[in-house]
Amino acid sequence: MSLLSLVVPCYNEKEALPLFMEEALKVTSTLSDIDTEVILVNDGSKDDTLDVMRELKEKYPCVRYISFSRNFGKEAAILAGLAASRGDWTAVMDADLQDPPSLLPEMLDAIRNEGYDCVGTRRSTRTGEPPIRSFFARCFYKLINRMSSTKLVDGARDFKLLSRPAVDALIALPEVNRFSKGLYEWIGFRSKWIEFRNVERVAGETKWSFWSLLKYSIEGIVSFTTSPLILSALLGLIFMFISLVTLITLMVRQLIYHNSVSGWTSMVCIILLLSGVQLFCLGIFGQYLAKMYTEIKKRPHYIISERSDGEKK
Ligand code: UDP
Ligand code: MG
């Protein structure tokens, strides 16, 4: 019998989790000749999510859970879930039912009968999202797709169904700074996209603030393209050229007119502009350096404090 694994990262999802389980198992029970296992990953929740997981494990034999020693972030939770999954296919889903389990049969069909390795979902609408957030999200996708050779799909959710080879490929990527939207694309494989209308979360609230999203976008850009470094080098070249031309013009003017006192306002402006550009470029270098620093330390992606099967990993 084939096995389907559902990986669910959870951070403060005590209200949503029981609803999710009910809904998800309702769908998977309709799948004939497929067993299901559900891997719940508690990403250091501050509420009673872990207790809810223990209860769910008692209630449903197909549930396994992993609990982190603190909040390591959704990416780490996804990785832990994928590493623990044993299924022939693995789906990554949010606990808040924003990733409708009702799409699973269609996704499974694409992998089993149409020869795909990866089925992704994308929202065709962004209803329920603040317009300013949608605007910045669109800008981000335009920007990163222009700069990076790994193309991201606008509106793509982390809700994915992956075949075993794709899961193994993802687990094998060792990087600490994981931007999974990009990693899914980077590993390649034949992918199919399924569109659905945006659904609002069933309970609890979103963990993303505007700043955390901004940080996440910068993380994405730095992880998947080095073109900002080229941009800063280009900026440097352009300004060098401009200053060379200005220097020659000023020297010639001084030799002819001998009036060197005037022009300090423009000088201040130029100094301000150039120091701004220099700081900007330094910031770009700093981002890459910071990423290298965290990678070089080779700390584990997460620390598990408890898991349902007892063993530590
Ligand atoms: N999540 C997590 N760790 C975090 C933040 C979020 O595991 O540090 C989980 C969260 O419990 C949910 C999923 O990631 O299952 C998506 O989070 P959320 O619904 O807040 O994001 P949104 O849908 O608003 O993008
Ligand atoms: Mg959500």
Short mmCIF file of C-alpha atoms and ligand atoms in Angstrom, two decimals:
data_model
loop_
_atom_site.label_atom_id
_atom_site.label_comp_id
_atom_site.label_asym_id
_atom_site.label_seq_id
_atom_site.Cartn_x
_atom_site.Cartn_y
_atom_site.Cartn_z
CA MET A 1 0.00 0.00 0.00
CA SER A 2 1.34 3.46 -0.87
CA LEU A 3 1.81 6.08 1.81
CA LEU A 4 0.99 9.78 1.71
CA SER A 5 2.71 12.01 4.28
CA LEU A 6 1.27 15.36 5.31
CA VAL A 7 3.83 17.71 6.87
CA VAL A 8 2.27 20.50 8.92
CA PRO A 9 4.43 23.26 10.48
CA CYS A 10 2.63 24.73 13.50
CA TYR A 11 3.31 27.84 15.51
CA ASN A 12 0.56 28.79 17.98
CA GLU A 13 -2.12 26.81 16.15
CA LYS A 14 -4.04 25.25 19.03
CA GLU A 15 -7.41 26.40 17.69
CA ALA A 16 -6.78 25.61 14.06
CA LEU A 17 -5.04 22.25 14.43
CA PRO A 18 -8.05 20.06 15.44
CA LEU A 19 -10.09 21.64 12.62
CA PHE A 20 -7.27 20.96 10.19
CA MET A 21 -6.97 17.30 11.22
CA GLU A 22 -10.67 16.71 10.83
CA GLU A 23 -10.77 18.33 7.41
CA ALA A 24 -7.57 16.69 6.13
CA LEU A 25 -8.50 13.18 7.28
CA LYS A 26 -11.96 13.58 5.78
CA VAL A 27 -10.28 14.04 2.40
CA THR A 28 -7.55 11.41 2.77
CA SER A 29 -10.06 8.76 3.90
CA THR A 30 -11.64 8.99 0.47
CA LEU A 31 -8.37 8.00 -1.19
CA SER A 32 -8.56 4.30 -1.82
CA ASP A 33 -5.37 2.19 -1.68
CA ILE A 34 -3.41 5.01 0.01
CA ASP A 35 -2.44 5.17 3.68
CA THR A 36 -1.86 8.54 5.31
CA GLU A 37 0.54 9.71 7.98
CA VAL A 38 0.38 13.23 9.41
CA ILE A 39 3.58 14.78 10.77
CA LEU A 40 2.87 17.76 12.99
CA VAL A 41 5.88 19.96 13.72
CA ASN A 42 5.57 22.20 16.75
CA ASP A 43 7.82 25.17 16.02
CA GLY A 44 8.27 26.32 19.64
CA SER A 45 4.65 27.47 20.09
CA LYS A 46 3.91 29.68 23.07
CA ASP A 47 0.36 28.36 23.49
CA ASP A 48 -0.83 24.79 24.13
CA THR A 49 -0.20 23.53 20.60
CA LEU A 50 2.02 20.71 21.91
CA ASP A 51 -0.73 19.47 24.25
CA VAL A 52 -3.17 19.53 21.35
CA MET A 53 -0.70 17.46 19.32
CA ARG A 54 -0.40 14.88 22.11
CA GLU A 55 -4.20 14.63 22.23
CA LEU A 56 -4.44 14.32 18.46
CA LYS A 57 -1.86 11.52 18.54
CA GLU A 58 -4.05 9.64 21.02
CA LYS A 59 -7.12 10.22 18.89
CA TYR A 60 -5.67 9.45 15.47
CA PRO A 61 -3.07 6.64 15.12
CA CYS A 62 -1.75 8.13 11.88
CA VAL A 63 -0.40 11.22 13.69
CA ARG A 64 3.27 11.69 14.57
CA TYR A 65 4.64 14.87 16.03
CA ILE A 66 7.99 16.59 16.48
CA SER A 67 8.47 19.46 18.90
CA PHE A 68 11.29 22.03 18.67
CA SER A 69 13.08 23.41 21.71
CA ARG A 70 12.19 26.94 20.56
CA ASN A 71 10.83 28.80 17.53
CA PHE A 72 13.17 28.06 14.60
CA GLY A 73 10.89 29.37 11.85
CA LYS A 74 8.60 27.78 9.29
CA GLU A 75 11.43 26.76 6.97
CA ALA A 76 13.13 24.72 9.71
CA ALA A 77 9.79 23.15 10.62
CA ILE A 78 9.18 22.13 7.01
CA LEU A 79 12.67 20.61 6.80
CA ALA A 80 12.18 18.61 10.01
CA GLY A 81 8.82 17.35 8.72
CA LEU A 82 10.26 16.36 5.34
CA ALA A 83 13.18 14.57 7.02
CA ALA A 84 10.74 12.60 9.19
CA SER A 85 8.33 11.75 6.37
CA ARG A 86 8.31 8.20 5.06
CA GLY A 87 5.67 8.56 2.39
CA ASP A 88 5.91 7.84 -1.32
CA TRP A 89 4.54 11.35 -1.66
CA THR A 90 4.72 14.18 0.81
CA ALA A 91 2.50 17.24 1.03
CA VAL A 92 3.51 20.37 2.93
CA MET A 93 0.46 22.22 4.28
CA ASP A 94 -0.31 25.08 6.65
CA ALA A 95 -2.30 24.28 9.77
CA ASP A 96 -4.80 27.10 9.26
CA LEU A 97 -6.69 25.47 6.35
CA GLN A 98 -5.52 28.18 3.97
CA ASP A 99 -4.17 25.26 1.96
CA PRO A 100 -7.40 23.39 1.14
CA PRO A 101 -6.97 19.61 1.68
CA SER A 102 -9.70 19.15 -0.95
CA LEU A 103 -7.02 19.79 -3.60
CA LEU A 104 -5.03 16.72 -2.51
CA PRO A 105 -6.78 14.14 -4.76
CA GLU A 106 -6.19 16.30 -7.85
CA MET A 107 -2.55 16.83 -6.85
CA LEU A 108 -2.01 13.12 -6.24
CA ASP A 109 -3.53 12.35 -9.59
CA ALA A 110 -1.03 14.65 -11.32
CA ILE A 111 1.92 12.83 -9.73
CA ARG A 112 0.59 9.30 -10.08
CA ASN A 113 -0.97 9.46 -13.52
CA GLU A 114 0.55 12.43 -15.33
CA GLY A 115 4.19 11.82 -14.46
CA TYR A 116 4.91 14.99 -12.46
CA ASP A 117 7.28 15.03 -9.46
CA CYS A 118 6.06 18.20 -7.90
CA VAL A 119 2.61 19.77 -7.79
CA GLY A 120 2.45 23.34 -6.52
CA THR A 121 -0.52 25.52 -5.74
CA ARG A 122 -0.93 29.19 -6.42
CA ARG A 123 -3.58 31.63 -5.36
CA SER A 124 -5.39 33.16 -8.26
CA THR A 125 -6.61 35.98 -5.99
CA ARG A 126 -5.25 37.75 -2.96
CA THR A 127 -8.60 38.53 -1.34
CA GLY A 128 -8.49 39.20 2.38
CA GLU A 129 -4.94 40.56 2.15
CA PRO A 130 -4.21 44.25 2.80
CA PRO A 131 -3.74 45.98 -0.64
CA ILE A 132 -0.39 47.45 0.38
CA ARG A 133 0.92 43.95 1.16
CA SER A 134 -0.28 42.62 -2.20
CA PHE A 135 1.42 45.55 -3.92
CA PHE A 136 4.78 44.88 -2.27
CA ALA A 137 4.44 41.14 -2.88
CA ARG A 138 3.95 41.77 -6.61
CA CYS A 139 6.98 44.13 -6.67
CA PHE A 140 9.06 41.48 -4.92
CA TYR A 141 8.22 38.79 -7.48
CA LYS A 142 8.95 41.13 -10.39
CA LEU A 143 12.28 42.13 -8.83
CA ILE A 144 13.56 38.67 -7.95
CA ASN A 145 12.50 37.17 -11.27
CA ARG A 146 14.38 39.87 -13.11
CA MET A 147 17.52 39.29 -11.06
CA SER A 148 17.63 35.55 -10.47
CA SER A 149 17.84 32.62 -12.84
CA THR A 150 15.60 30.66 -10.43
CA LYS A 151 12.13 31.86 -11.38
CA LEU A 152 9.50 32.19 -8.66
CA VAL A 153 5.79 32.00 -9.38
CA ASP A 154 3.72 34.95 -8.10
CA GLY A 155 1.12 33.81 -5.59
CA ALA A 156 2.74 30.40 -5.14
CA ARG A 157 1.98 28.97 -1.73
CA ASP A 158 4.15 26.59 0.24
CA PHE A 159 1.38 24.00 -0.23
CA LYS A 160 3.12 21.36 -2.34
CA LEU A 161 2.93 17.70 -3.10
CA LEU A 162 6.32 16.17 -3.76
CA SER A 163 7.42 12.76 -4.94
CA ARG A 164 10.04 10.85 -2.94
CA PRO A 165 12.98 11.88 -5.22
CA ALA A 166 11.99 15.55 -4.89
CA VAL A 167 11.75 15.27 -1.08
CA ASP A 168 15.16 13.57 -0.93
CA ALA A 169 16.64 16.31 -3.11
CA LEU A 170 15.27 19.00 -0.78
CA ILE A 171 16.55 17.30 2.36
CA ALA A 172 20.00 16.97 0.80
CA LEU A 173 20.36 20.76 0.45
CA PRO A 174 22.48 21.71 3.44
CA GLU A 175 21.99 25.48 3.61
CA VAL A 176 20.92 27.11 6.84
CA ASN A 177 19.26 30.11 5.19
CA ARG A 178 16.39 28.27 3.61
CA PHE A 179 14.05 30.13 1.30
CA SER A 180 11.90 27.18 0.35
CA LYS A 181 9.89 28.97 -2.37
CA GLY A 182 13.22 29.22 -4.20
CA LEU A 183 14.51 25.79 -3.19
CA TYR A 184 11.43 24.09 -4.66
CA GLU A 185 12.22 25.74 -7.99
CA TRP A 186 15.95 25.21 -7.73
CA ILE A 187 15.74 21.40 -7.42
CA GLY A 188 13.98 21.28 -10.79
CA PHE A 189 11.82 18.22 -11.64
CA ARG A 190 8.61 18.36 -13.67
CA SER A 191 6.20 20.67 -11.90
CA LYS A 192 2.52 21.33 -12.34
CA TRP A 193 0.64 24.31 -10.90
CA ILE A 194 -2.91 24.22 -9.65
CA GLU A 195 -4.76 27.48 -9.06
CA PHE A 196 -7.26 28.14 -6.31
CA ARG A 197 -9.08 31.09 -4.80
CA ASN A 198 -7.50 32.52 -1.68
CA VAL A 199 -9.06 31.26 1.56
CA GLU A 200 -8.79 33.14 4.85
CA ARG A 201 -7.34 31.33 7.86
CA VAL A 202 -9.87 29.34 9.85
CA ALA A 203 -8.71 30.36 13.36
CA GLY A 204 -5.82 32.17 15.06
CA GLU A 205 -3.89 34.90 13.32
CA THR A 206 -1.10 35.27 10.77
CA LYS A 207 2.47 35.23 12.09
CA TRP A 208 3.71 37.61 9.40
CA SER A 209 4.12 41.31 10.03
CA PHE A 210 5.13 43.74 7.31
CA TRP A 211 8.73 43.77 8.60
CA SER A 212 9.05 40.01 8.80
CA LEU A 213 7.83 39.82 5.19
CA LEU A 214 10.37 42.47 4.15
CA LYS A 215 13.15 40.53 5.88
CA TYR A 216 11.92 37.34 4.21
CA SER A 217 12.04 39.00 0.75
CA ILE A 218 15.59 40.23 1.31
CA GLU A 219 16.48 36.71 2.44
CA GLY A 220 15.01 35.38 -0.81
CA ILE A 221 16.96 37.79 -2.97
CA VAL A 222 20.26 37.21 -1.18
CA SER A 223 19.78 33.42 -1.22
CA PHE A 224 19.00 33.16 -4.89
CA THR A 225 20.94 35.80 -6.75
CA THR A 226 24.21 37.65 -6.50
CA SER A 227 23.14 40.34 -8.98
CA PRO A 228 22.89 43.04 -6.27
CA LEU A 229 26.67 42.70 -5.97
CA ILE A 230 27.02 43.37 -9.68
CA LEU A 231 24.65 46.32 -9.29
CA SER A 232 26.83 47.83 -6.58
CA ALA A 233 29.97 47.33 -8.65
CA LEU A 234 28.22 48.99 -11.62
CA LEU A 235 27.12 51.91 -9.46
CA GLY A 236 30.72 52.31 -8.33
CA LEU A 237 31.93 52.36 -11.94
CA ILE A 238 29.31 54.91 -13.02
CA PHE A 239 30.14 57.25 -10.17
CA MET A 240 33.87 56.88 -10.83
CA PHE A 241 33.29 57.93 -14.42
CA ILE A 242 31.13 60.90 -13.41
CA SER A 243 33.66 62.10 -10.86
CA LEU A 244 36.49 61.79 -13.38
CA VAL A 245 34.61 63.96 -15.87
CA THR A 246 33.73 66.46 -13.13
CA LEU A 247 37.32 66.56 -11.93
CA ILE A 248 38.67 67.36 -15.39
CA THR A 249 35.96 70.01 -15.97
CA LEU A 250 36.73 71.67 -12.63
CA MET A 251 40.46 71.65 -13.25
CA VAL A 252 40.03 73.22 -16.64
CA ARG A 253 37.63 75.82 -15.19
CA GLN A 254 40.10 76.65 -12.42
CA LEU A 255 42.94 77.09 -14.90
CA ILE A 256 40.90 79.47 -17.07
CA TYR A 257 38.80 81.47 -14.52
CA HIS A 258 40.66 81.11 -11.18
CA ASN A 259 37.42 81.24 -9.10
CA SER A 260 37.66 78.20 -6.83
CA VAL A 261 35.63 79.47 -3.83
CA SER A 262 32.17 79.14 -5.31
CA GLY A 263 30.42 75.80 -5.56
CA TRP A 264 30.59 74.43 -2.04
CA THR A 265 26.84 73.68 -2.05
CA SER A 266 27.24 71.34 -4.98
CA MET A 267 30.24 69.82 -3.25
CA VAL A 268 28.21 69.02 -0.14
CA CYS A 269 25.46 67.50 -2.29
CA ILE A 270 27.96 65.30 -4.10
CA ILE A 271 29.53 64.13 -0.84
CA LEU A 272 26.11 63.30 0.62
CA LEU A 273 25.02 61.42 -2.51
CA LEU A 274 28.24 59.46 -2.75
CA SER A 275 28.32 58.48 0.90
CA GLY A 276 24.72 57.32 0.53
CA VAL A 277 25.65 55.15 -2.43
CA GLN A 278 28.66 53.79 -0.57
CA LEU A 279 26.60 52.88 2.48
CA PHE A 280 23.99 51.22 0.24
CA CYS A 281 26.66 49.09 -1.43
CA LEU A 282 28.25 48.29 1.91
CA GLY A 283 24.82 47.16 3.10
CA ILE A 284 24.54 44.81 0.13
CA PHE A 285 27.98 43.33 0.82
CA GLY A 286 27.01 43.04 4.49
CA GLN A 287 23.94 40.96 3.64
CA TYR A 288 26.00 38.41 1.75
CA LEU A 289 28.67 38.39 4.43
CA ALA A 290 26.04 37.84 7.12
CA LYS A 291 24.62 34.88 5.20
CA MET A 292 28.10 33.40 4.81
CA TYR A 293 28.66 33.87 8.52
CA THR A 294 25.55 31.92 9.50
CA GLU A 295 26.31 29.20 6.92
CA ILE A 296 29.91 28.83 8.07
CA LYS A 297 28.90 28.23 11.69
CA LYS A 298 27.14 25.05 10.52
CA ARG A 299 24.69 25.09 13.40
CA PRO A 300 21.84 22.57 13.15
CA HIS A 301 18.68 23.83 11.44
CA TYR A 302 16.60 23.01 14.52
CA ILE A 303 16.77 21.24 17.88
CA ILE A 304 14.11 18.67 18.74
CA SER A 305 13.02 18.51 22.35
CA GLU A 306 10.32 15.88 22.02
CA ARG A 307 8.96 13.55 19.37
CA SER A 308 6.03 11.19 19.44
CA ASP A 309 8.08 8.11 18.59
CA GLY A 310 10.34 8.75 21.59
CA GLU A 311 13.66 8.73 19.79
CA LYS A 312 15.79 11.89 19.82
CA LYS A 313 17.26 13.21 16.57
N1 UDP B 1 4.57 28.82 11.13
C1 UDP B 1 5.62 28.12 11.74
N2 UDP B 1 6.62 28.84 12.33
C2 UDP B 1 6.64 30.21 12.36
C3 UDP B 1 5.57 30.89 11.69
C4 UDP B 1 4.57 30.16 11.09
O1 UDP B 1 5.65 26.90 11.74
O2 UDP B 1 7.57 30.78 12.92
C5 UDP B 1 3.48 28.03 10.49
C6 UDP B 1 2.07 28.41 10.94
O3 UDP B 1 1.69 27.71 12.11
C7 UDP B 1 1.23 28.01 9.74
C8 UDP B 1 2.17 28.27 8.57
O4 UDP B 1 3.49 28.31 9.12
O5 UDP B 1 0.88 26.64 9.76
C9 UDP B 1 1.85 29.56 7.84
O6 UDP B 1 1.80 30.64 8.75
P1 UDP B 1 0.76 31.82 8.61
O7 UDP B 1 -0.61 31.25 8.41
O8 UDP B 1 0.96 32.73 9.78
O9 UDP B 1 1.27 32.52 7.29
P2 UDP B 1 0.35 33.11 6.11
O10 UDP B 1 -0.61 32.03 5.71
O11 UDP B 1 -0.32 34.29 6.71
O12 UDP B 1 1.34 33.43 5.03
MG MG B 2 -1.92 31.15 6.89
#
